[in-house]
């Protein structure tokens, strides 16, 4: 039985590859794609999600969600993702998005689910938190929550905060406290999924489909990461999907995790107690190492299956 999942995302160049990876994978039953603002504004992230679902040849509804976090407003990242969120790569437009709000759609799917549903969060956690805050009993229907979020060290949005955690720390705190298993795929993990020019060339050679071609073109527009020494760009979000497909490529450890909700310079920092120094109970499974060659082989093999 394929694993039922809902993907919440803000495409976003790496979200684009993550969505295609999920939609190409028969182990996953993508019940809905819900969309949040983040990398760019909500109107663009929704249009991009619709175009990507259509590119994959999938019939999955795309639901627009929050255009702002629980507090304040999103900080976007056009330097990495371009003003349009896909590095200027123009995809054929997808069908119009559903009218139903993302949080309503998440609750509806959870309510009706006969088996636990996995929530995959690839952007600020606003939609997922809204769904669970407004009907907390539905957490019982959630199998696990897999988030690309956080870091145990330096952030990438601010010195303290990873982009998704920093963009809605209150929402992340809701998920960490909802009582369901949370997996955090953070910056130290995704740094190992480094898309170098050589790896991108290999990915391009994996097949001849249109979706694979667009995926490589999108990734090719992402600037090399200064933080990672200029050798490539981290494929953050596909790591969260890969966790569901090939957990054997990862190591992880259970840790107490809290998120800084103060309004100073450390807002959005995830405080990850990897060595159990606080004595607090573990609140998340934190992914630590990735077998990168296996990850890129998986990505190429799957994207090559798409039309
Ligand atoms: C995360 O931030 C976004 O810019 C990416 O899409 C990814 O989800 C990495 O910090
Ligand atoms: Ca993202």
PDB file of N, CA, C and O in Angstrom, residues 4 39 69 76 83 92 105 117 122 147 194 203 222-223 235 240 249 270 278 296 306:
ATOM      1  N   UNK A   4      -0.002   7.240   2.321  1.00  0.00           N
ATOM      2  CA  UNK A   4      -0.755   8.473   2.056  1.00  0.00           C
ATOM      3  C   UNK A   4      -0.030   9.687   2.636  1.00  0.00           C
ATOM      4  O   UNK A   4       0.327   9.688   3.817  1.00  0.00           O
ATOM      5  N   UNK A  39       9.076  31.318  -0.148  1.00  0.00           N
ATOM      6  CA  UNK A  39      10.185  31.680  -1.041  1.00  0.00           C
ATOM      7  C   UNK A  39       9.835  32.883  -1.904  1.00  0.00           C
ATOM      8  O   UNK A  39      10.674  33.745  -2.170  1.00  0.00           O
ATOM      9  N   UNK A  69       2.632  34.350   7.938  1.00  0.00           N
ATOM     10  CA  UNK A  69       2.772  33.426   9.070  1.00  0.00           C
ATOM     11  C   UNK A  69       1.762  33.736  10.156  1.00  0.00           C
ATOM     12  O   UNK A  69       0.974  34.684  10.033  1.00  0.00           O
ATOM     13  N   UNK A  76      10.737  36.810   1.920  1.00  0.00           N
ATOM     14  CA  UNK A  76      10.908  35.957   0.731  1.00  0.00           C
ATOM     15  C   UNK A  76      12.398  35.776   0.413  1.00  0.00           C
ATOM     16  O   UNK A  76      13.256  36.395   1.044  1.00  0.00           O
ATOM     17  N   UNK A  83      12.569  35.905  -8.854  1.00  0.00           N
ATOM     18  CA  UNK A  83      11.357  36.646  -8.501  1.00  0.00           C
ATOM     19  C   UNK A  83      10.114  35.789  -8.695  1.00  0.00           C
ATOM     20  O   UNK A  83       9.085  35.999  -8.053  1.00  0.00           O
ATOM     21  N   UNK A  92       4.806  25.394 -18.543  1.00  0.00           N
ATOM     22  CA  UNK A  92       3.423  25.507 -19.026  1.00  0.00           C
ATOM     23  C   UNK A  92       2.488  25.634 -17.821  1.00  0.00           C
ATOM     24  O   UNK A  92       2.672  24.924 -16.831  1.00  0.00           O
ATOM     25  N   UNK A 105      -8.452  21.826   3.548  1.00  0.00           N
ATOM     26  CA  UNK A 105      -8.203  20.593   2.789  1.00  0.00           C
ATOM     27  C   UNK A 105      -7.431  19.583   3.641  1.00  0.00           C
ATOM     28  O   UNK A 105      -7.736  18.384   3.634  1.00  0.00           O
ATOM     29  N   UNK A 117      -2.073   9.529   7.986  1.00  0.00           N
ATOM     30  CA  UNK A 117      -1.549  10.318   6.862  1.00  0.00           C
ATOM     31  C   UNK A 117      -0.257  11.001   7.306  1.00  0.00           C
ATOM     32  O   UNK A 117      -0.181  11.557   8.405  1.00  0.00           O
ATOM     33  N   UNK A 122       7.458  21.500   3.462  1.00  0.00           N
ATOM     34  CA  UNK A 122       8.650  21.953   2.735  1.00  0.00           C
ATOM     35  C   UNK A 122       8.783  23.472   2.748  1.00  0.00           C
ATOM     36  O   UNK A 122       9.648  24.020   2.060  1.00  0.00           O
ATOM     37  N   UNK A 147       9.529  17.391   8.203  1.00  0.00           N
ATOM     38  CA  UNK A 147       9.713  18.806   7.870  1.00  0.00           C
ATOM     39  C   UNK A 147      11.124  19.098   7.406  1.00  0.00           C
ATOM     40  O   UNK A 147      12.092  18.679   8.060  1.00  0.00           O
ATOM     41  N   UNK A 194      24.394  18.147  -1.871  1.00  0.00           N
ATOM     42  CA  UNK A 194      24.945  19.305  -2.567  1.00  0.00           C
ATOM     43  C   UNK A 194      24.906  19.063  -4.077  1.00  0.00           C
ATOM     44  O   UNK A 194      25.610  18.182  -4.590  1.00  0.00           O
ATOM     45  N   UNK A 203      22.505  14.180 -13.426  1.00  0.00           N
ATOM     46  CA  UNK A 203      21.039  14.158 -13.315  1.00  0.00           C
ATOM     47  C   UNK A 203      20.420  14.389 -14.695  1.00  0.00           C
ATOM     48  O   UNK A 203      19.489  13.707 -15.102  1.00  0.00           O
ATOM     49  N   UNK A 222      19.887  28.034  -9.766  1.00  0.00           N
ATOM     50  CA  UNK A 222      20.111  28.347  -8.344  1.00  0.00           C
ATOM     51  C   UNK A 222      21.582  28.713  -8.137  1.00  0.00           C
ATOM     52  O   UNK A 222      22.467  27.971  -8.561  1.00  0.00           O
ATOM     53  N   UNK A 223      21.832  29.872  -7.531  1.00  0.00           N
ATOM     54  CA  UNK A 223      23.236  30.255  -7.321  1.00  0.00           C
ATOM     55  C   UNK A 223      23.959  29.293  -6.379  1.00  0.00           C
ATOM     56  O   UNK A 223      23.344  28.688  -5.499  1.00  0.00           O
ATOM     57  N   UNK A 235      20.136  20.735  -2.092  1.00  0.00           N
ATOM     58  CA  UNK A 235      18.774  20.322  -2.496  1.00  0.00           C
ATOM     59  C   UNK A 235      17.979  20.034  -1.228  1.00  0.00           C
ATOM     60  O   UNK A 235      17.707  18.876  -0.899  1.00  0.00           O
ATOM     61  N   UNK A 240      13.587  15.709   2.331  1.00  0.00           N
ATOM     62  CA  UNK A 240      12.452  15.313   3.180  1.00  0.00           C
ATOM     63  C   UNK A 240      11.629  14.225   2.494  1.00  0.00           C
ATOM     64  O   UNK A 240      11.129  13.305   3.151  1.00  0.00           O
ATOM     65  N   UNK A 249      19.143   5.585   3.589  1.00  0.00           N
ATOM     66  CA  UNK A 249      20.201   6.504   3.154  1.00  0.00           C
ATOM     67  C   UNK A 249      20.577   7.496   4.259  1.00  0.00           C
ATOM     68  O   UNK A 249      21.511   8.276   4.096  1.00  0.00           O
ATOM     69  N   UNK A 270      16.300  26.831  15.949  1.00  0.00           N
ATOM     70  CA  UNK A 270      15.876  25.560  16.536  1.00  0.00           C
ATOM     71  C   UNK A 270      16.988  25.125  17.493  1.00  0.00           C
ATOM     72  O   UNK A 270      18.145  24.991  17.093  1.00  0.00           O
ATOM     73  N   UNK A 278      19.948  18.677  28.162  1.00  0.00           N
ATOM     74  CA  UNK A 278      18.867  19.282  28.950  1.00  0.00           C
ATOM     75  C   UNK A 278      18.126  18.249  29.786  1.00  0.00           C
ATOM     76  O   UNK A 278      17.411  18.608  30.718  1.00  0.00           O
ATOM     77  N   UNK A 296      21.288  11.053  -4.909  1.00  0.00           N
ATOM     78  CA  UNK A 296      21.238  11.592  -6.274  1.00  0.00           C
ATOM     79  C   UNK A 296      20.847  10.510  -7.281  1.00  0.00           C
ATOM     80  O   UNK A 296      20.159  10.793  -8.272  1.00  0.00           O
ATOM     81  N   UNK A 306       9.229  10.354 -15.183  1.00  0.00           N
ATOM     82  CA  UNK A 306       8.148  11.303 -15.476  1.00  0.00           C
ATOM     83  C   UNK A 306       8.078  11.598 -16.966  1.00  0.00           C
ATOM     84  O   UNK A 306       9.073  11.443 -17.694  1.00  0.00           O
TER      85      UNK A 306
END
